[in-house]
C-alpha cells in the first residue's frame, strides 16, 4: 500500500506543523534552564529574601535565599532596634536585634554592604516582613448560614 501524494498546500501545512512542534520543544527546554544568579557587587546595599534554616542561639550569620543573588550568607553581629515600623496601628515589619531572632522561611529585608571579598553580605539592619499571604489582606469567608440564635445578636 502506497502513501498518498501531498499537494503543494499539504506539504506547506506539514512543514508549518513540524516547525511549530520543534519551536514548542525548544521553548520547553529553554524554560527549564534556571537563570544564573547575579554576583554581589560593591553597589549592593540591600537584600530581599527568605531565611533558610533557623540560626542557632548566639549565631552571627544566616543564609538568605534571594531571587536575584541566589543563596547569600549574611553576617549580622546585631543592633539595637530603632522602631517597630507601625503605620495606623498595624505592624508592617519589625527590626531584629540578633540573627538568632530569625526563623526559617521568614521574609526579610537586609540593609548593609557586600563584604570586602565579595562572597557574603555584612548587615547593619534586618527587618522581618509580614508573611506574604497575610500582608494587609482581609479575610474572606464563603459559606452558608445554617442558623441564628438571639444570643448571637447581642441581646440577652
Coordinates of N, CA and C in Angstrom, one line a residue:
X1 N 0.8 -1.2 0.0 CA 0.0 0.0 0.0 C 0.9 1.2 0.0
X2 N 0.6 2.1 -0.9 CA 1.5 3.3 -1.0 C 0.9 4.5 -0.3
X3 N 1.8 5.5 -0.1 CA 1.4 6.7 0.6 C 0.8 7.7 -0.4
X4 N -0.3 8.3 0.0 CA -0.9 9.3 -1.0 C 0.1 10.5 -1.2
X5 N 0.1 11.0 -2.3 CA 1.0 12.1 -2.6 C 0.3 13.4 -2.0
X6 N 1.1 14.3 -1.4 CA 0.6 15.5 -0.9 C 0.6 16.6 -1.9
X7 N -0.4 17.4 -1.9 CA -0.3 18.6 -2.8 C 0.6 19.6 -2.2
X8 N 0.9 20.7 -3.0 CA 1.8 21.7 -2.5 C 1.3 22.3 -1.2
X9 N 0.0 22.6 -1.1 CA -0.5 23.2 0.1 C -0.5 22.2 1.3
X10 N -0.6 20.9 1.0 CA -0.5 19.9 2.0 C 0.9 19.9 2.6
X11 N 1.9 20.0 1.7 CA 3.3 20.0 2.1 C 3.6 21.2 2.9
X12 N 3.1 22.4 2.5 CA 3.3 23.6 3.3 C 2.7 23.5 4.7
X13 N 1.5 22.9 4.8 CA 0.9 22.7 6.1 C 1.7 21.8 7.0
X14 N 2.2 20.7 6.4 CA 3.1 19.8 7.1 C 4.4 20.4 7.6
X15 N 4.9 21.3 6.8 CA 6.2 22.0 7.2 C 5.9 22.9 8.3
X16 N 4.8 23.6 8.2 CA 4.4 24.6 9.3 C 4.2 23.8 10.6
X17 N 3.5 22.7 10.6 CA 3.2 22.0 11.8 C 4.5 21.4 12.4
X18 N 5.4 20.9 11.5 CA 6.7 20.4 12.0 C 7.5 21.5 12.7
X19 N 7.6 22.7 12.0 CA 8.3 23.8 12.5 C 7.7 24.3 13.9
X20 N 6.4 24.3 14.0 CA 5.7 24.7 15.2 C 6.0 23.8 16.3
X21 N 6.0 22.5 16.0 CA 6.3 21.5 17.0 C 7.8 21.6 17.5
X22 N 8.7 21.9 16.6 CA 10.1 22.0 17.0 C 10.3 23.2 17.9
X23 N 9.5 24.3 17.6 CA 9.6 25.5 18.4 C 9.1 25.3 19.8
X24 N 8.0 24.5 20.0 CA 7.5 24.2 21.3 C 8.5 23.3 22.1
X25 N 9.1 22.4 21.5 CA 10.1 21.6 22.2 C 11.3 22.4 22.6
X26 N 11.8 23.3 21.7 CA 12.9 24.2 22.1 C 12.5 25.1 23.2
X27 N 11.3 25.7 23.2 CA 10.9 26.6 24.2 C 10.8 25.9 25.6
X28 N 10.3 24.7 25.6 CA 10.2 23.9 26.8 C 11.5 23.6 27.4
X29 N 12.5 23.4 26.6 CA 13.9 23.2 27.0 C 14.5 24.4 27.6
X30 N 14.2 25.6 27.0 CA 14.8 26.8 27.5 C 14.1 27.2 28.8
X31 N 12.8 27.0 28.9 CA 12.1 27.4 30.1 C 12.6 26.6 31.4
X32 N 13.2 25.4 31.2 CA 13.6 24.6 32.3 C 15.0 25.0 32.8
X33 N 15.7 25.8 32.0 CA 17.0 26.3 32.5 C 16.9 27.5 33.4
X34 N 17.3 27.3 34.7 CA 17.2 28.5 35.6 C 18.2 29.6 35.3
X35 N 17.8 30.8 35.6 CA 18.6 31.9 35.3 C 19.8 31.9 36.3
X36 N 21.0 32.3 35.9 CA 22.1 32.3 36.7 C 22.0 33.5 37.7
X37 N 22.4 33.3 38.9 CA 22.3 34.3 39.9 C 23.4 35.4 39.7
X38 N 23.0 36.7 39.9 CA 24.0 37.8 39.7 C 25.0 37.7 40.9
X39 N 26.2 38.1 40.7 CA 27.2 38.2 41.8 C 26.9 39.4 42.7
X40 N 27.2 39.4 43.9 CA 27.2 40.5 44.8 C 28.2 41.5 44.3
X41 N 27.9 42.8 44.3 CA 28.8 43.9 44.0 C 28.9 44.9 45.1
X42 N 29.9 45.8 45.0 CA 30.0 46.8 46.0 C 28.8 47.8 46.0
X43 N 28.0 47.8 44.9 CA 26.8 48.6 44.8 C 25.6 48.0 45.5
X44 N 25.7 46.8 46.0 CA 24.6 46.1 46.7 C 24.5 46.6 48.1
X45 N 23.4 47.2 48.4 CA 23.2 47.8 49.8 C 22.0 47.2 50.5
X46 N 21.2 46.4 49.8 CA 20.0 45.8 50.4 C 19.7 44.5 49.7
X47 N 19.2 43.6 50.5 CA 18.8 42.3 50.0 C 17.4 42.0 50.5
X48 N 16.6 41.4 49.6 CA 15.2 40.9 50.0 C 15.2 39.4 49.8
X49 N 14.7 38.7 50.7 CA 14.6 37.2 50.5 C 14.0 36.5 51.7
X50 N 14.2 35.2 51.7 CA 13.6 34.3 52.7 C 14.8 33.6 53.5
X51 N 14.6 33.6 54.8 CA 15.7 33.0 55.6 C 15.6 31.4 55.4
X52 N 16.8 30.9 55.2 CA 16.9 29.4 55.0 C 17.5 28.8 56.3
X53 N 16.6 28.1 57.1 CA 17.0 27.5 58.3 C 17.0 28.5 59.5
X54 N 16.8 28.0 60.7 CA 16.7 28.9 61.8 C 18.1 29.0 62.4
X55 N 18.7 30.2 62.5 CA 20.0 30.4 63.1 C 20.0 29.9 64.6
X56 N 21.1 29.3 65.0 CA 21.2 28.8 66.4 C 21.4 30.0 67.3
X57 N 21.2 29.7 68.6 CA 21.3 30.8 69.6 C 22.8 31.3 69.6
X58 N 23.0 32.6 69.6 CA 24.3 33.2 69.5 C 24.9 33.2 68.1
X59 N 24.2 32.8 67.1 CA 24.7 32.8 65.8 C 24.9 34.3 65.3
X60 N 25.9 34.5 64.5 CA 26.1 35.8 63.9 C 26.0 35.8 62.4
X61 N 25.5 34.7 61.8 CA 25.2 34.7 60.4 C 24.0 33.8 60.1
X62 N 23.5 34.0 58.9 CA 22.4 33.1 58.4 C 22.4 33.1 56.9
X63 N 21.7 32.2 56.3 CA 21.6 32.1 54.9 C 20.3 32.7 54.4
X64 N 20.4 33.5 53.4 CA 19.2 34.2 52.8 C 19.1 33.8 51.3
X65 N 17.9 33.3 51.0 CA 17.6 32.9 49.6 C 16.9 34.1 48.9
X66 N 17.6 34.7 47.9 CA 17.1 35.8 47.2 C 16.8 35.4 45.7
X67 N 15.9 36.1 45.1 CA 15.6 35.9 43.7 C 16.8 36.3 42.8
X68 N 17.4 37.4 43.1 CA 18.5 37.9 42.2 C 19.8 37.3 42.4
X69 N 20.2 37.1 43.7 CA 21.6 36.7 44.0 C 21.7 35.2 44.4
X70 N 20.6 34.5 44.5 CA 20.6 33.1 45.0 C 20.8 33.0 46.5
X71 N 21.5 32.0 46.9 CA 21.8 31.9 48.4 C 22.9 32.8 48.8
X72 N 22.7 33.6 49.8 CA 23.7 34.6 50.2 C 23.9 34.4 51.7
X73 N 25.2 34.3 52.2 CA 25.5 34.2 53.6 C 25.5 35.7 54.1
X74 N 24.7 35.9 55.1 CA 24.5 37.3 55.7 C 25.2 37.3 57.1
X75 N 26.2 38.1 57.3 CA 26.8 38.3 58.6 C 26.1 39.4 59.4
X76 N 25.6 39.1 60.6 CA 24.9 40.1 61.3 C 25.3 40.0 62.8
X77 N 26.1 41.0 63.3 CA 26.6 41.0 64.7 C 25.5 41.4 65.6
X78 N 24.4 42.1 65.1 CA 23.3 42.5 66.0 C 23.3 44.0 66.0
X79 N 22.2 44.6 66.4 CA 22.0 46.0 66.5 C 20.9 46.3 67.5
X80 N 20.7 47.6 67.9 CA 19.6 48.0 68.7 C 18.5 48.4 67.8
X81 N 17.4 47.7 67.9 CA 16.2 48.0 67.0 C 15.8 49.5 67.3
X82 N 15.4 50.2 66.2 CA 15.0 51.6 66.2 C 13.5 51.7 66.4
X83 N 12.7 50.9 65.7 CA 11.3 51.1 65.8 C 10.6 49.8 65.4
X84 N 9.3 49.8 65.5 CA 8.5 48.6 65.1 C 7.9 48.8 63.7
X85 N 8.1 49.9 63.1 CA 7.6 50.1 61.7 C 6.1 50.2 61.7
X86 N 5.4 50.9 62.6 CA 4.0 50.9 62.6 C 3.4 52.1 61.8
X87 N 2.3 51.7 61.2 CA 1.5 52.7 60.4 C 0.1 52.5 60.6
X88 N -0.6 53.4 61.2 CA -2.0 53.3 61.5 C -2.3 52.1 62.5
X89 N -1.4 51.8 63.4 CA -1.6 50.8 64.3 C -1.3 49.4 63.9
X90 N -0.9 49.2 62.6 CA -0.6 47.8 62.1 C 0.9 47.7 61.9
X91 N 1.4 46.6 62.4 CA 2.9 46.4 62.2 C 3.1 46.0 60.7
X92 N 3.9 46.7 60.0 CA 4.3 46.4 58.6 C 5.6 45.5 58.6
X93 N 6.5 45.8 59.5 CA 7.7 45.0 59.6 C 8.3 45.3 61.0
X94 N 9.3 44.5 61.4 CA 10.0 44.8 62.6 C 11.4 44.5 62.5
X95 N 12.2 45.2 63.2 CA 13.7 45.1 63.2 C 14.1 44.1 64.2
X96 N 15.0 43.2 63.9 CA 15.5 42.2 64.9 C 16.8 42.7 65.5
X97 N 17.1 42.2 66.7 CA 18.3 42.6 67.4 C 19.5 41.7 67.1
X98 N 19.2 40.4 66.8 CA 20.3 39.5 66.6 C 19.8 38.4 65.6
X99 N 20.8 37.7 65.0 CA 20.4 36.7 64.0 C 19.6 35.6 64.5
X100 N 19.8 35.2 65.8 CA 19.1 34.1 66.4 C 17.6 34.4 66.6
X101 N 17.2 35.7 66.4 CA 15.8 36.1 66.5 C 15.0 35.6 65.2
X102 N 15.7 35.3 64.2 CA 15.1 34.9 62.9 C 14.6 33.5 62.9
X103 N 13.6 33.2 62.1 CA 13.0 31.8 62.0 C 13.1 31.4 60.5
X104 N 13.1 30.1 60.3 CA 13.1 29.5 59.0 C 11.9 30.0 58.1
X105 N 12.2 30.4 56.9 CA 11.2 30.8 55.9 C 10.6 32.2 56.2
X106 N 11.2 33.0 57.1 CA 10.7 34.4 57.3 C 11.2 35.2 56.2
X107 N 10.3 36.1 55.7 CA 10.7 37.1 54.7 C 11.4 38.3 55.3
X108 N 12.6 38.7 54.8 CA 13.3 39.8 55.4 C 13.9 40.7 54.4
X109 N 14.1 42.0 54.9 CA 14.9 42.9 54.1 C 16.2 43.2 54.9
X110 N 17.3 43.1 54.3 CA 18.6 43.3 55.0 C 19.3 44.5 54.4
X111 N 19.7 45.4 55.3 CA 20.4 46.6 54.8 C 21.9 46.5 55.3
X112 N 22.8 46.8 54.4 CA 24.2 46.8 54.8 C 25.1 46.9 53.5
X113 N 26.2 46.1 53.4 CA 27.1 46.2 52.3 C 27.7 44.8 52.0
X114 N 28.2 44.7 50.8 CA 28.9 43.4 50.5 C 30.3 43.4 51.2
X115 N 30.7 42.2 51.6 CA 32.0 42.0 52.3 C 33.1 42.4 51.4
X116 N 34.3 42.6 51.9 CA 35.4 43.0 51.1 C 35.8 42.0 50.1
X117 N 35.6 40.7 50.4 CA 36.0 39.7 49.4 C 34.8 39.4 48.4
X118 N 33.7 40.0 48.7 CA 32.5 39.8 47.7 C 31.8 38.5 47.8
X119 N 32.0 37.7 48.9 CA 31.4 36.4 49.0 C 30.2 36.4 49.9
X120 N 30.0 37.4 50.7 CA 28.9 37.5 51.7 C 28.5 38.9 51.8
X121 N 27.4 39.1 52.7 CA 26.8 40.4 52.9 C 26.9 40.7 54.4
X122 N 27.4 41.9 54.7 CA 27.5 42.4 56.1 C 26.3 43.3 56.4
X123 N 25.4 42.8 57.3 CA 24.2 43.5 57.6 C 24.4 44.5 58.7
X124 N 23.7 45.7 58.6 CA 23.7 46.6 59.8 C 22.3 46.6 60.4
X125 N 21.3 46.2 59.5 CA 19.9 46.1 60.0 C 19.2 45.0 59.3
X126 N 18.3 44.3 60.0 CA 17.5 43.2 59.4 C 16.1 43.5 59.8
X127 N 15.2 43.6 58.9 CA 13.8 43.8 59.1 C 13.0 42.6 58.7
X128 N 12.1 42.0 59.5 CA 11.3 40.9 59.2 C 10.0 41.5 58.7
X129 N 9.5 41.0 57.5 CA 8.3 41.4 56.9 C 7.2 40.4 57.2
X130 N 5.9 40.9 57.1 CA 4.8 40.0 57.4 C 4.8 38.9 56.4
X131 N 4.2 37.8 56.7 CA 4.0 36.7 55.7 C 3.3 37.2 54.5
X132 N 3.7 36.7 53.3 CA 3.2 37.1 52.0 C 1.7 36.9 51.9
X133 N 1.1 35.9 52.5 CA -0.3 35.6 52.3 C -1.2 36.4 53.2
X134 N -0.6 37.1 54.3 CA -1.4 37.9 55.2 C -1.0 39.3 55.2
X135 N -0.3 39.8 54.2 CA 0.2 41.1 54.2 C -0.9 42.2 53.9
X136 N -1.6 42.5 54.9 CA -2.6 43.5 54.7 C -3.9 43.1 54.0
X137 N -4.1 41.8 53.8 CA -5.3 41.4 53.1 C -6.4 41.0 54.1
X138 N -7.6 41.4 53.8 CA -8.7 41.0 54.7 C -9.1 39.5 54.5
X139 N -9.6 38.9 55.5 CA -10.1 37.5 55.4 C -11.4 37.5 54.6
X140 N -11.5 36.5 53.8 CA -12.8 36.3 53.1 C -13.3 34.9 53.3
X141 N -14.5 34.8 53.9 CA -15.0 33.5 54.1 C -16.3 33.3 53.3
X142 N -16.5 32.1 52.8 CA -17.6 31.8 52.0 C -18.3 30.6 52.6
X143 N -19.6 30.7 52.7 CA -20.4 29.6 53.3 C -21.9 29.9 53.4
X144 N -22.6 29.0 54.0 CA -24.0 29.1 54.2 C -24.3 29.2 55.7
X145 N -25.1 30.2 56.1 CA -25.5 30.3 57.5 C -26.6 29.3 57.7
X146 N -26.4 28.4 58.7 CA -27.4 27.4 58.9 C -28.4 27.7 60.0
X147 N -28.1 28.7 60.9 CA -29.0 29.0 62.0 C -28.5 30.3 62.7
X148 N -29.4 31.0 63.3 CA -29.1 32.2 64.1 C -29.9 32.1 65.4
X149 N -29.2 32.4 66.5 CA -29.9 32.4 67.8 C -29.9 33.9 68.3
X150 N -30.8 34.2 69.2 CA -30.8 35.5 69.7 C -29.6 35.9 70.5
X151 N -28.9 34.9 71.1 CA -27.6 35.2 71.8 C -26.6 35.8 70.9
X152 N -26.6 35.4 69.6 CA -25.6 35.9 68.7 C -25.9 37.3 68.2
X153 N -27.0 37.9 68.6 CA -27.4 39.2 68.2 C -27.1 40.2 69.2
X154 N -26.4 39.8 70.3 CA -26.0 40.7 71.3 C -27.1 41.0 72.3
X155 N -28.2 40.3 72.3 CA -29.3 40.5 73.2 C -29.3 39.4 74.3
X156 N -29.9 39.7 75.4 CA -29.9 38.7 76.5 C -31.3 38.4 76.9

